[in-house]
Amino acid sequence: MRSRRTASVLATLTAASLVLTACGRDDAGAGSEAQSEEIGSGAAEGTIEVWAMGTEGEALQDFSAAFEEANPDATVEVTAVPWESAHDKISGAIASGETPDVSLIGTTWMGEFAEAGGLMPTPENLVDEADFYPGPWASTEVGGTSYGVPWYVETRVLYYRKDLAEKVGWDQAPQTWDELKTFAQDLEDKAGVEYGINLPPGQTGSWQTMMPFAWSNGASLTNEDGTEYTIDSPEMAEALEFYKTFFDEGLSPTRLLDAGELESGFAKDTFGSFISGPWHIGLIEEQGLTEEQFAVAPLPGPDGAPGNSFVGGGDLAVFQDAENPEAAWKYVKWLTEAETQQAWYEEVNGLPAVPAAWQSGDLAEDEQLQVFGQQLESASAPPAVPTWEQVAASIDGLVEQVTKGDLAPEEAVTQMQSEASSIGTGL
Amino acid sequence: MNPVRRQQAVAAWVLALPFMALFLVFTAGPVLASLGMSFTDLRSTDIRTPFAVEFVGLDNYTQLLADPVFRKVTVNTLFYLLLGVPLTMAVALTVAVALNHLQRAKGFFRVGFYLPVVTSIVAVSVVWKFLLRDEGGLVNTVIAWFGVDGPGWLDSTTTALPSLVVMSVWRNFGTLMVIFLAALQTVPRELLEAAESDGASAWSRFRHVTLPLLRPTLLFGAVITSIGYLQFFEEAFVMTKGGPLNSTRSVTFFTFDQWGFGNYSLGAAAAYLLFLAIVLLTWLQFRLLRDKD
């Protein structure tokens, strides 16, 4: 009995492996595709199924009434999907071919879903690339083909305690790396905060704070076509060396903060400054700080030129299996028009990916928001490759080794390069 | 085969069919599929064409064994196992023996010690994270009374893993305690009394009468505890995220990461290596602790 069972298991396995060997990978992936054909200019028709996450998902249905009014034959059906399950849900939908027409896609997922063949290349002439900030636009391009349109963005800037900085003679934010260092030192030594700045010492997502220093210094993660990693450069090592000094000199804590610790510590004079995205304005105001007490500023570059920052956010993409792709693309186009983007900002405070939307209204008047608009002019997106999360995790790990003093910056950079190369781009 | 037996056999198969079908489709199928997957180069980008992948033989397995991170997490997992299993069993046995002698308030203590087992692991981990904090953590506040300056327990590569083990011992020993307590009550009084009248001390009564009788229970305890520690994950996930410097990342955590990165085949291979380790360890424990006839 036992031997018969073993035999049948073996037979199954052999059969399975034969089936598998009989198949084989065809190498045509994302990037070898041309943009989709131009779509017509008439009004949209039919039902457009849309998935959106977070606040966007909740507000989009009502917001789309204006689109339905302009396109009487079209109906928009929005399904709100929680962010936590969104990746798996979209991935499952692509695998089974049962997708909606349009979805909000986190910028870092673009590479994976496009390479999987789930997304439809953006039609020719749907939108003008020049109308968008360059960083967010780059997040839609996988292997040279664009698979969507940027919708909203977020970028990282310097938050600092204006009241404390002014007390010790800083009437404006630091403009160079040297100034940033002195700024943190002054906050610590003269204004009495415990840490002049808080930078993440490694672990998940620390690359989003470290890379802006490297980008500002002229380093890049990949070559122009996004086919090869170019992490190992003197510029990258120099930036990492600079990043490390904040930890060596006790200007930034070397441990990871607990949730909420940063915001309360910023209000209680524990941290003098930190680098983060637009959501922190609200979180800080909840701690009781006013615009008199804190300010935001663009990241400084090494030598006085504006610094580069990280850009993330959400893109809108139409699926390969969409039932109504033509109307779907028209809807996407509408959502990314400057006026729509302005109205949308007033609805959910998502920052527009279109510079024109920043020229008037609330966005043009709010001083703090203008800082984000300014930073978006020079902000980079991570490479849109399916393996990016893994490469990012490896960079995070090596940043941690550097800030903990276990590894020299040059060696870390060499290792980042070799790990990234062995992981590959996945395209 | 006579007609009655044949009929019975048919009926048995018909009755077992719904279970068999569900088992094949939802358990055996995925298990075999993931085994097959571990011999291919399937990634998350292949989801639309899962069969159009290359068969790579044992490449995933050799890649894992050569990966310094995988080696690191294997060593970490062994630490979890070697620290966690003996500690959990020793604490559970000690508490069980103590409770067995207790005349009053037994129920109270039993509930108290068992409570951590049934509370949410994530909630417990978050609370422990606060207890172990460098500044203002309860643990460091208490040892500061004795003039000791405690470290950030979870921020150092040397103390993070042992801290997690201590926490999971506290969380897990309740189950074993209940099982050991039940086993202790099956030890015949007469044997213990006979030993006592022969002049055996309390320790030698425990060592030579109670322990041998508990052997099957200890074996069971060792096996389930070992399987638990080999799959160590949630505590590290919530409390340290695998850090600092990967010092608390376990094999299960590594596998979880690989799935997150979209390396489905590599993740499957790592999961099968862990499965193999569990089978081997269990077999070893049965060999070492089984009744010697």
mmCIF file of N, CA and C in Angstrom, chain A residues 52 185 193 378:
data_model
loop_
_atom_site.group_PDB
_atom_site.id
_atom_site.type_symbol
_atom_site.label_atom_id
_atom_site.label_comp_id
_atom_site.label_asym_id
_atom_site.label_seq_id
_atom_site.Cartn_x
_atom_site.Cartn_y
_atom_site.Cartn_z
ATOM 1 N N ALA A 52 -11.007 52.570 -6.229
ATOM 2 C CA ALA A 52 -10.132 53.572 -5.621
ATOM 3 C C ALA A 52 -10.005 53.265 -4.135
ATOM 4 N N GLN A 185 22.591 71.343 14.546
ATOM 5 C CA GLN A 185 23.458 71.522 15.716
ATOM 6 C C GLN A 185 22.978 72.670 16.603
ATOM 7 N N VAL A 193 16.800 71.393 22.071
ATOM 8 C CA VAL A 193 16.056 70.174 21.753
ATOM 9 C C VAL A 193 16.983 68.981 21.964
ATOM 10 N N SER A 378 11.438 69.523 -8.399
ATOM 11 C CA SER A 378 12.589 68.625 -8.427
ATOM 12 C C SER A 378 12.362 67.505 -7.420
#
